[in-house]
Tab-separated table of C-alpha atoms in Angstrom:
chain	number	residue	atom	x	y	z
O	18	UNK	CA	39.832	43.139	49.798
O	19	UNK	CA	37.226	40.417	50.524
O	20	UNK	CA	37.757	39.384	46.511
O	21	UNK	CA	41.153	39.136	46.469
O	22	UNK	CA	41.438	36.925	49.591
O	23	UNK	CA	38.217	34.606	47.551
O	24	UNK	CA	40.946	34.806	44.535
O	25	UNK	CA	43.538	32.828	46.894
O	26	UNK	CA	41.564	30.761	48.111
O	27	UNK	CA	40.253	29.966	44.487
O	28	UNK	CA	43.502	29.628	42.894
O	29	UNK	CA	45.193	27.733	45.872
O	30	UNK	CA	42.632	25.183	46.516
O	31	UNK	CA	39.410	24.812	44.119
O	32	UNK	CA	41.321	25.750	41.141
O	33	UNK	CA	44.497	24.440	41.838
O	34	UNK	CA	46.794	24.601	38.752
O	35	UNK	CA	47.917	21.009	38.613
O	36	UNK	CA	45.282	19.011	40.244
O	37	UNK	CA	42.283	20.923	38.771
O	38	UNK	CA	43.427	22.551	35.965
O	39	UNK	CA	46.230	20.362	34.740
O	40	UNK	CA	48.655	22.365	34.078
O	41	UNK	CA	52.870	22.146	34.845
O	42	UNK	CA	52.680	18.043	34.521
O	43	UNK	CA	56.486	18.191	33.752
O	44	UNK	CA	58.051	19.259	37.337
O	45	UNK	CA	54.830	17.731	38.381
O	46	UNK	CA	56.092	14.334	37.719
O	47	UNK	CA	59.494	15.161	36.952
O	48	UNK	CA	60.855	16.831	39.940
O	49	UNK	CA	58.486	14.947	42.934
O	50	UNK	CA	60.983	12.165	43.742
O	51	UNK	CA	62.959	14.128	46.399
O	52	UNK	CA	61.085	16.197	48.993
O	53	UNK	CA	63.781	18.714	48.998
O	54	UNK	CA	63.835	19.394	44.813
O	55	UNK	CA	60.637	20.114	45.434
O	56	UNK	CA	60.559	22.259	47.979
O	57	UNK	CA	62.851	24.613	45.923
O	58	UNK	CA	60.989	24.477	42.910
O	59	UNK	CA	58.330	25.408	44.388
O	60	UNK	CA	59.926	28.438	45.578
O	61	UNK	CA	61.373	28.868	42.110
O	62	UNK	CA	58.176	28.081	40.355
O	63	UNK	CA	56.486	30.782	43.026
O	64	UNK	CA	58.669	33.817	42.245
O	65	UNK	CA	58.555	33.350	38.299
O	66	UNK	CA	55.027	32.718	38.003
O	67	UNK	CA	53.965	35.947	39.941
O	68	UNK	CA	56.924	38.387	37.839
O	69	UNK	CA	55.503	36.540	34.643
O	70	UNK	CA	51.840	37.078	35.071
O	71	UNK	CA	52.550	41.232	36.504
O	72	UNK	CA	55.175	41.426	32.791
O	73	UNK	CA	52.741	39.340	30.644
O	74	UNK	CA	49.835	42.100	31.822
O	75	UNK	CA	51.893	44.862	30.827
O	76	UNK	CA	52.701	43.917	27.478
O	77	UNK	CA	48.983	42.637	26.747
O	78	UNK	CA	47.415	45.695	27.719
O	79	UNK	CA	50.165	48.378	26.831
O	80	UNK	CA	51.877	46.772	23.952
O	81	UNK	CA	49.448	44.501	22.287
O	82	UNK	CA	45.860	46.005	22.771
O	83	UNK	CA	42.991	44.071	21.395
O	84	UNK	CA	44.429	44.642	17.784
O	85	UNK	CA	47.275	42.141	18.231
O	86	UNK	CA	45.951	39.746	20.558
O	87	UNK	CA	46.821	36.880	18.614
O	88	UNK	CA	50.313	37.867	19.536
O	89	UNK	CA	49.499	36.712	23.148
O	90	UNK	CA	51.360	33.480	22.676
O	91	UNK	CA	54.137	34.542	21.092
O	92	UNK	CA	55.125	37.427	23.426
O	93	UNK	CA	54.495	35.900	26.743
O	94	UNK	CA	56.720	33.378	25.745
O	95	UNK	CA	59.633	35.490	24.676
O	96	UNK	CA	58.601	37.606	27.902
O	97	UNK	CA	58.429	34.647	30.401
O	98	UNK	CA	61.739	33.766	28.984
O	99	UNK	CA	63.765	36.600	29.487
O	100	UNK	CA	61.938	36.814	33.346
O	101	UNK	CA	63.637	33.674	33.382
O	102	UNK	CA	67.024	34.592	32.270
O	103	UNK	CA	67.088	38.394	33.951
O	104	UNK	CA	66.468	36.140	37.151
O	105	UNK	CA	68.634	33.890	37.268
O	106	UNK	CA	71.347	36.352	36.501
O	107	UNK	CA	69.982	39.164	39.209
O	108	UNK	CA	70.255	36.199	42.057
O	109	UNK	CA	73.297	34.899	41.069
O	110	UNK	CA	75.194	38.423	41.164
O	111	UNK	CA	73.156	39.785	44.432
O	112	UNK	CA	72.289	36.688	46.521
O	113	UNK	CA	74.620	33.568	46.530
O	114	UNK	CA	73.123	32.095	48.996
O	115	UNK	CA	69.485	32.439	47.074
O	116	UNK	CA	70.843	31.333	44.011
O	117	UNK	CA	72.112	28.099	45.608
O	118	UNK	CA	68.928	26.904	46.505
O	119	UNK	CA	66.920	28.200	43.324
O	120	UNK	CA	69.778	28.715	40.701
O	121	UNK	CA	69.055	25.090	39.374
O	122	UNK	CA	65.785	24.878	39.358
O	123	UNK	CA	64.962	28.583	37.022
O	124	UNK	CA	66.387	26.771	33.792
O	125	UNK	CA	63.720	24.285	34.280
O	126	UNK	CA	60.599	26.457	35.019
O	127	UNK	CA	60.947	27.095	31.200
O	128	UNK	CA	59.295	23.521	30.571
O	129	UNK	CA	56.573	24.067	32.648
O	130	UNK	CA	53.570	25.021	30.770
O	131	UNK	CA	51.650	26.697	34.057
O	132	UNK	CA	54.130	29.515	33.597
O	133	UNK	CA	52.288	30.383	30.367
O	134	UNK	CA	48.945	28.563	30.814
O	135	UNK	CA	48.335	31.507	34.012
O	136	UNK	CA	49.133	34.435	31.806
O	137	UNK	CA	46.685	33.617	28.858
O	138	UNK	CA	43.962	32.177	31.447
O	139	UNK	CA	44.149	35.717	32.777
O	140	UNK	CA	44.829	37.526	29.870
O	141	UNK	CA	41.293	35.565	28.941
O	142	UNK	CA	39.373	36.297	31.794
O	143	UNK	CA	40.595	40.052	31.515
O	144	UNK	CA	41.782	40.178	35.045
O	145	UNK	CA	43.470	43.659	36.407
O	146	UNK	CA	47.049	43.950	37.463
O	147	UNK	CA	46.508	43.318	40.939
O	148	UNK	CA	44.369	40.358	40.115
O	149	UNK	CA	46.834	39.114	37.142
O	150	UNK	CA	49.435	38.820	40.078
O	151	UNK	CA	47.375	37.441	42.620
O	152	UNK	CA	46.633	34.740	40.301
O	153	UNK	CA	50.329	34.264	39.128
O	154	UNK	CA	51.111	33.969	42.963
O	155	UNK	CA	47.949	31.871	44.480
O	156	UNK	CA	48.824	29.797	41.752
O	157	UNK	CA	51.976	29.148	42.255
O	158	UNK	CA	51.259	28.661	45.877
O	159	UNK	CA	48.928	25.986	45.316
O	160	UNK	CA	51.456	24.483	42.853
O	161	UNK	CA	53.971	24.181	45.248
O	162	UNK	CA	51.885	23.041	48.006
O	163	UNK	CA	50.683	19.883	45.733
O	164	UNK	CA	54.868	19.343	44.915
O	165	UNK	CA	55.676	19.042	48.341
O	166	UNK	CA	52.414	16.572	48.963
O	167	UNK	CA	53.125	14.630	45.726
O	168	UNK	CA	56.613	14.290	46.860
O	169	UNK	CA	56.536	13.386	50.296
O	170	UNK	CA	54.454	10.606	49.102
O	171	UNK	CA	56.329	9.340	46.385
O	172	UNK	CA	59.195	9.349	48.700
O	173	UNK	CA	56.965	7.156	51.022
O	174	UNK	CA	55.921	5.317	47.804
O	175	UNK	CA	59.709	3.949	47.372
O	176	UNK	CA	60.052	1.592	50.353
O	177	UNK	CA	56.669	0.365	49.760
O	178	UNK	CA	56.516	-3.183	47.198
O	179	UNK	CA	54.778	-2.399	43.832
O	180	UNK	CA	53.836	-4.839	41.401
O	181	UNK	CA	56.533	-5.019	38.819
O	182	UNK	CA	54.265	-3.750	36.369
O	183	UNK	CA	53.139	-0.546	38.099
O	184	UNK	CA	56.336	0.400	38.843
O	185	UNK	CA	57.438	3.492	38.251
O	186	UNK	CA	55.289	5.721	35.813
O	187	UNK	CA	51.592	4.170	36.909
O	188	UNK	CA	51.926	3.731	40.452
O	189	UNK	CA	52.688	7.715	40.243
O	190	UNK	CA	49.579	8.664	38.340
O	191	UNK	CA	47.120	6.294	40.601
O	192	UNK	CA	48.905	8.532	43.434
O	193	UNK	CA	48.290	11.627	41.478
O	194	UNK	CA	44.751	10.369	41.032
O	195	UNK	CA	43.660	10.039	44.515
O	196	UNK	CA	45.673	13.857	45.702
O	197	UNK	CA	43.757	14.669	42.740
O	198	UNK	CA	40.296	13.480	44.026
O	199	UNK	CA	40.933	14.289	47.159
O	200	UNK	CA	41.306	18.130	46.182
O	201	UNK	CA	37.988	17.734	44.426
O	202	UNK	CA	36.678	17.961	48.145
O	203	UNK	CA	37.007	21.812	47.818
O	204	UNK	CA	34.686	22.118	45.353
O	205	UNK	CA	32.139	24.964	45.992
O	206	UNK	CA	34.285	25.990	48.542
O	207	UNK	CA	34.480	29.659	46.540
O	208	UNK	CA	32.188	30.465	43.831
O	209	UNK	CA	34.979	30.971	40.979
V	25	UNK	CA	68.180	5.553	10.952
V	26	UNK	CA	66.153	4.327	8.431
V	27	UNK	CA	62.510	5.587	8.109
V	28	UNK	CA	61.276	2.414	9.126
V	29	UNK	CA	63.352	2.474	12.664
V	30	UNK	CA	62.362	6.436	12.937
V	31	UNK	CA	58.561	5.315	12.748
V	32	UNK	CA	58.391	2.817	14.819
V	33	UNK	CA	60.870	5.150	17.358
V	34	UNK	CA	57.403	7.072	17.518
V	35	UNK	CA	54.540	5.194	17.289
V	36	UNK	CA	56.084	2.760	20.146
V	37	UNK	CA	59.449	2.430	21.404
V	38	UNK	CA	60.091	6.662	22.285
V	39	UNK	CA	56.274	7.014	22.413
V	40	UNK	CA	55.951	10.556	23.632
V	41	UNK	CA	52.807	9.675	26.033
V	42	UNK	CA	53.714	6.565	26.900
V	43	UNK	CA	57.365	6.503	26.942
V	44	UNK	CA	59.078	10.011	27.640
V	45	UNK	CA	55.996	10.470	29.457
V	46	UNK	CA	56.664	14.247	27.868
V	47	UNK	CA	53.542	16.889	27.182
V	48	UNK	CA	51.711	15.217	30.231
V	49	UNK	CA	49.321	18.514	30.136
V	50	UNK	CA	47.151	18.447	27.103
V	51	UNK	CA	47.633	14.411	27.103
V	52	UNK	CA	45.950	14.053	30.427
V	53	UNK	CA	44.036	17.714	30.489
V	54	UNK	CA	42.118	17.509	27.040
V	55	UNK	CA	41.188	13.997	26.543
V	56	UNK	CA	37.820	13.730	28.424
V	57	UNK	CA	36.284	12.894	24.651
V	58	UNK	CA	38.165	11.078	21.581
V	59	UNK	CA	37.502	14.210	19.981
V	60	UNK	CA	38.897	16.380	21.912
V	61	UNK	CA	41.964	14.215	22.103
V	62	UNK	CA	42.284	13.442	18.282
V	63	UNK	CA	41.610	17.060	17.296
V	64	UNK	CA	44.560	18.285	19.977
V	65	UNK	CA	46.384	15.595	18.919
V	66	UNK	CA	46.549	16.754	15.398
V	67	UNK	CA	47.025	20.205	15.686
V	68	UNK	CA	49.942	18.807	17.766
V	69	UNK	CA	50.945	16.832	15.103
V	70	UNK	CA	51.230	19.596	12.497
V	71	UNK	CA	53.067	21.999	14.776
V	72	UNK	CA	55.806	19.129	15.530
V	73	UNK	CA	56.263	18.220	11.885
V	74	UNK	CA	56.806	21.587	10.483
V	75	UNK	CA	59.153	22.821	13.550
V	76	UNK	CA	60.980	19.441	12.958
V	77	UNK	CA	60.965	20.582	9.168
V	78	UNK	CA	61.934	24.324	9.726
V	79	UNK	CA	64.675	23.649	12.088
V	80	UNK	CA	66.235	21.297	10.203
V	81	UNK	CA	66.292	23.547	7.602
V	82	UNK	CA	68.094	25.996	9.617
V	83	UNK	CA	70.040	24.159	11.505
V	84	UNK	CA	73.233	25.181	10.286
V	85	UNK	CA	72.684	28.833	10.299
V	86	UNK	CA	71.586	29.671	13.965
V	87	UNK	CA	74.748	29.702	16.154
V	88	UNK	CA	74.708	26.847	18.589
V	89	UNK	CA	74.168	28.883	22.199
V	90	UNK	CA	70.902	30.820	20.653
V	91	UNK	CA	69.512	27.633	19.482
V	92	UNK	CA	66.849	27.141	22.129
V	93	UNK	CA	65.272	30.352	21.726
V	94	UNK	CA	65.466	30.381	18.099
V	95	UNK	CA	63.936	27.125	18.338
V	96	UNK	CA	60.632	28.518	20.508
V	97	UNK	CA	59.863	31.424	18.186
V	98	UNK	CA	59.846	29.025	15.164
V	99	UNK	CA	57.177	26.407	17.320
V	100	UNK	CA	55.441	30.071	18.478
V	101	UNK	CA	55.042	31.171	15.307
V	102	UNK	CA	53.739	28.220	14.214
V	103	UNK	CA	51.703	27.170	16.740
V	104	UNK	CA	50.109	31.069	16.621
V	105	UNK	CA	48.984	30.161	12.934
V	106	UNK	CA	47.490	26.745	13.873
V	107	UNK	CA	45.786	28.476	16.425
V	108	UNK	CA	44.292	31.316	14.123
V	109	UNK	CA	43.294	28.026	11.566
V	110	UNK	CA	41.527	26.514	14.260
V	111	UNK	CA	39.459	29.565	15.537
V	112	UNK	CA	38.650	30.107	11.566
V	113	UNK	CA	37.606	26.364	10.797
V	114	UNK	CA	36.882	24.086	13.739
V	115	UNK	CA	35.406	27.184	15.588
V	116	UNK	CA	33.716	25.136	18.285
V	117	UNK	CA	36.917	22.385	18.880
V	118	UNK	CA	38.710	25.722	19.203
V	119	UNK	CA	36.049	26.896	21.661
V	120	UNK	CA	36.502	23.428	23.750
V	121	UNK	CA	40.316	22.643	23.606
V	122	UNK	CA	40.610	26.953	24.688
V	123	UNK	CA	44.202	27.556	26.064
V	124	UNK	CA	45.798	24.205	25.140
V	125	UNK	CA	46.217	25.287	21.622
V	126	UNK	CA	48.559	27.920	22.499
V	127	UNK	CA	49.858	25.915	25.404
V	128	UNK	CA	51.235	23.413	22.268
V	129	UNK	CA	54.339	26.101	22.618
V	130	UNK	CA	54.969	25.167	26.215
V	131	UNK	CA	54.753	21.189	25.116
V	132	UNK	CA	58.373	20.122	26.089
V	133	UNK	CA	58.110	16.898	23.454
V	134	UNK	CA	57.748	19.709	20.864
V	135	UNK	CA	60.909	21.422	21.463
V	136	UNK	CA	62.510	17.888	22.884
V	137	UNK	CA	62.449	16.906	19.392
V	138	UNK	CA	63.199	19.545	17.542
V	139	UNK	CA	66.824	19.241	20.269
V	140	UNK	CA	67.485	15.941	19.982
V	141	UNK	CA	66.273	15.012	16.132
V	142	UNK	CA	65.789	18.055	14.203
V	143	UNK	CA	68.899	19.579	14.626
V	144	UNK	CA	71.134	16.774	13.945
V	145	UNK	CA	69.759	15.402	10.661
V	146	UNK	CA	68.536	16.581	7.278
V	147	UNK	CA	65.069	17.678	6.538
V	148	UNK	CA	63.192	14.649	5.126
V	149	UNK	CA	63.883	12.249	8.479
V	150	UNK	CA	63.124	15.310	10.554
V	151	UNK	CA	59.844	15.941	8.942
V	152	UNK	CA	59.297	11.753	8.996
V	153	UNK	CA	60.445	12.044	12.859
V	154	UNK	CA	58.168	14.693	13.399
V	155	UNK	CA	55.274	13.202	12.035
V	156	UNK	CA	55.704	9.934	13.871
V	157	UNK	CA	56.279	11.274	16.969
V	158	UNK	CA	53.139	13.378	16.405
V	159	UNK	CA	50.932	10.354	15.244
V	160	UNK	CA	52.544	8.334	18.275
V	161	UNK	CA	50.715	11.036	20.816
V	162	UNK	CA	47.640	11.288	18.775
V	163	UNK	CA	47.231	7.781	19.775
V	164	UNK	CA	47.507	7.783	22.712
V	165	UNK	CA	45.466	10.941	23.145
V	166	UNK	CA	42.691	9.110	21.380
V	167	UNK	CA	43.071	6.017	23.083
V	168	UNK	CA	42.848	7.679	26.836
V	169	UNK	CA	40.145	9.736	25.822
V	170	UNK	CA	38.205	6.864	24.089
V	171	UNK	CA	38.171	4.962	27.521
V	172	UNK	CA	37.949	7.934	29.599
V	173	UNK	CA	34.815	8.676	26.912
V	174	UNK	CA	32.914	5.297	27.393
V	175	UNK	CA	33.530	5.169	31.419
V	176	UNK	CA	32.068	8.800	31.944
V	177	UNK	CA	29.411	9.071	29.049
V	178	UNK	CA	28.962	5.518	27.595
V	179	UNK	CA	29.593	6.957	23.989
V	180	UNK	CA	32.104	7.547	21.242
V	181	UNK	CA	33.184	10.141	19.140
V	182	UNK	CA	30.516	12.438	20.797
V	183	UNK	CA	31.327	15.938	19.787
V	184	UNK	CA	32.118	15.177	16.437
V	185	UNK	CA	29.738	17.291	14.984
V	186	UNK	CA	31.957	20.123	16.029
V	187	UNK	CA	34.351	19.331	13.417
V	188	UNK	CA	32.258	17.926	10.788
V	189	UNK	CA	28.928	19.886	10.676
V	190	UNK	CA	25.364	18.647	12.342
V	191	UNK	CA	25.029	15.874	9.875
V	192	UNK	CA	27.932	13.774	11.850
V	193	UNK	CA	25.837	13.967	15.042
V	194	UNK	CA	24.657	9.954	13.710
V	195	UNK	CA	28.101	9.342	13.792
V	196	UNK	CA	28.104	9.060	17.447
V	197	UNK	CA	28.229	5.480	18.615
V	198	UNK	CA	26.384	4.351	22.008
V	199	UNK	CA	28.833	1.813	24.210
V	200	UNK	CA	26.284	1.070	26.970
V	201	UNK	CA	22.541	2.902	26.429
V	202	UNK	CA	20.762	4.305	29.084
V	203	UNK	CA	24.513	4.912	31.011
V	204	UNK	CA	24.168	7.747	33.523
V	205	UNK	CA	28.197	7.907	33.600
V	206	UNK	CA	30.924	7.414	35.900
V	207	UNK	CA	31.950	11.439	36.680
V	208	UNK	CA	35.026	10.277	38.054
V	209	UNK	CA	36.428	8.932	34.467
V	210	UNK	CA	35.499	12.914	33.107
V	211	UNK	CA	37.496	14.734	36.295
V	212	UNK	CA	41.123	15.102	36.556
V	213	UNK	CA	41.246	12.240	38.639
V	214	UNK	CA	39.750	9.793	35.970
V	215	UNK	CA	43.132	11.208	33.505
V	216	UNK	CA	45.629	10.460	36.067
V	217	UNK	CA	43.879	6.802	36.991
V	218	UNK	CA	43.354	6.572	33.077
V	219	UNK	CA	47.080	7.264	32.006
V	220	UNK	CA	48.414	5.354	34.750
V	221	UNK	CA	46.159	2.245	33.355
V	222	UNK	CA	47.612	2.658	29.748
V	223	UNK	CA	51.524	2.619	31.084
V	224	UNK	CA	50.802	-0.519	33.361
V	225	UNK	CA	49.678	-2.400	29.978
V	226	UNK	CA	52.545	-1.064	27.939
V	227	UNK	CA	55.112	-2.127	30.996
V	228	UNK	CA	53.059	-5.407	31.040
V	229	UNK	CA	53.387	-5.925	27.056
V	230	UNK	CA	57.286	-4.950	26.990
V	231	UNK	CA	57.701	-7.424	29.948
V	232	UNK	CA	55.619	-9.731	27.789
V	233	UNK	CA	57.654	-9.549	24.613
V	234	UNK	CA	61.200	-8.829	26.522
V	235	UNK	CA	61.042	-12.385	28.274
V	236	UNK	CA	60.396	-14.282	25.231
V	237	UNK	CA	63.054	-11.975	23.073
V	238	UNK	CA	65.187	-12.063	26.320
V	239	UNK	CA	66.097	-16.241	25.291
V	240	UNK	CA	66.797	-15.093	21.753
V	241	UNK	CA	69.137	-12.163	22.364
V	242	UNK	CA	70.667	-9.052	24.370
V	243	UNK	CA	69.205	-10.437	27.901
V	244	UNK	CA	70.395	-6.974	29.354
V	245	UNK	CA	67.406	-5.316	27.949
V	246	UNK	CA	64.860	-5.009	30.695
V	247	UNK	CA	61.130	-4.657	29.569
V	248	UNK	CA	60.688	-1.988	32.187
V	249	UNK	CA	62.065	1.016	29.764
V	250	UNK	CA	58.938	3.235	30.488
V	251	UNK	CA	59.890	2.780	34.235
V	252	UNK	CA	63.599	3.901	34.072
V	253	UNK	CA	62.626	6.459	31.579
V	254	UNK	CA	60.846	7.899	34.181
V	255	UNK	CA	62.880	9.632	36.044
């Protein structure tokens, strides 16, 4: 119990997907301007990650096998996208009221490279199924936790007067770069 | 579009780092060396020229609402061989750049082109467009991990005996000797500060240029492209 709660922690925090590990830059910078947008993809981003990492485990240990590993890349991908797809169409038959506030957002979780960097990271580090998903999910969490920080800033960021020149593009990654550093603090927080 | 407008579409009008500000992950994620950059960078660059090439190739035999998918299995496939060339040849690159070689799939500038270029035109441009596009972000990639390189390590090109045997170890060259390094520049942090750095200086050099060309013609056309690019 105590590991999977040090897993959490690990993925939310110390580890955390975009500020740490890099990974999902797209929505990172593409969907931040509005606090909102990113509030639901991070909901979005939550719910696909978690199904892809639990269907990306099945098929690498029951389909592939250590024989066809190098297949990893090729049949996440085609699984992640049909997650993606089955989704979407599940929530918009049983829930419209769900598929109003993540509907838009699934199309795009496609472009966001976390949703297949967690699978092979734990496909890597041979994780178990419960661990695979606990990943997927703290993951996820701590992806959606920096999109609504990133965002509520930016939003702050657009009253403010910037330099004609670091308009835009640079003022966001010098913002980045300080969430960023600041998230360094939990370093050694848990021993990954 | 002439070959000549399709290159320089690439190398610095649609830059992909600097411009679409598309495959953000391995641009800011892999380039704490200019190795690491340049080799990423080139794999990069193969994967988008032959996608470019093979879906041009097909592009009038896969029916239009299939496309996308289509489209990913032909950059999966490929990028699953340039992965299994890498672990074979460069074994230690490999070793360093780990899940960013098969995260080249996920690169939305990869299947962005193949979209927007590669499905509209006839194979040689594609395969021109891909390979500018590709050399545009190898740039780049080399460029932020050259600074990010001589802030955090005072060197250059350190590494590069992974790719070319012990004997390039002399190849390295010392910036400042005796440097203890500036960690920050290596972190995550140092790529977001870094990146930010090299789109102020390309909005400062298109503001540069535009106000002079702005006298001579079209005075609609702001410098600030990267900035409403950015959306």
């Amino acid at each position: 119990m105590e590991k999977y709660f040090l897993i959490l922690i690990g993925t939310v925090f110390v580890n955390n997907i975009a500020l740490a590990k890099i990974l999902g830059m797209c929505p990172f910078f593409g969907v931040t301007k509005r606090l909102e947008v990113a509030t639901g993809m991070g909901f979005a981003t939550a719910f696909v990650l978690t199904v892809g990492s639990g269907a990306s485990y099945l098929i690498d240990t029951y389909l592939l096998g250590p024989d066809l590993a190098y297949l990893r890349t090729f049949s996440f991908i085609v699984a992640i996208a049909s997650v993606v797809q089955l989704t979407e169409m599940y929530v918009k038959k049983s829930s419209p009221l769900l598929y109003q506030t993540l509907g838009i957002y699934l199309p795009l979780i496609t472009t966001n490279c976390a949703v297949l960097g967690i699978p092979l990271l734990n496909a890597q580090e041979n994780h178990n199924f419960i661990e695979s998903l606990l990943f997927g999910f703290g993951g996820a969490t701590g992806f959606s936790l920096v999109l609504v920080l990133f965002a509520s800033m930016r939003e702050r960021l657009e009253g403010a007067s910037v330099p004609e020149v670091f308009k835009g593009g640079p003022i966001a990654m010098a913002t980045a770069s300080l969430l960023s550093l600041s998230f360094m603090g939990f370093a050694g927080l848990v021993k990954v | 579009m002439s070959y000549k407008e399709i290159a320089w579409n690439g190398l610095w009008k649609n830059n992909v780092g600097l411009v679409q500000l598309l495959g953000l992950c391995p641009l800011l994620a892999v380039t704490t060396s200019v190795v690491n950059g340049v080799g990423l960078g080139l794999a990069t660059t193969f994967v988008m020229t032959m996608s470019n090439g093979i879906v041009s190739l097909a592009r009038n035999h896969v029916p239009h609402e299939i496309r996308i998918p289509v489209f990913i299995l032909i950059i999966a496939a490929l990028v699953t061989l340039t992965d299994l060339a890498m672990n074979a040849y460069v074994h230690h690159l490999y070793l360093v750049l780990g899940i960013y070689i098969p995260l080249i799939v996920a690169n939305c500038s990869v299947l962005g082109r193949t979209e927007v270029f590669a499905a509209k035109n006839p194979v040689l441009p594609s395969l021109m467009d891909g390979l500018m596009m590709g050399v545009g972000a190898t740039i780049v990639l080399g460029i932020l991990g050259g600074v990010r390189e001589a802030f955090g390590l005072g060197t250059l090109f350190s590494g590069i005996n992974m790719v070319f045997g012990e004997a390039a170890k002399s190849w390295v060259i010392t910036v400042v000797p005796d440097y203890h390094g500036i960690l920050y520049a290596i972190l995550p942090p140092g790529a977001f500060l870094g990146l930010g750095a090299l789109l102020a200086i390309k909005n400062w050099i298109s503001l540069h240029g535009s106000s002079k060309a702005l006298q001579a013609e079209n005075p609609s056309v702001s410098g600030l492209d990267s900035a409403a690019a950015f959306h």
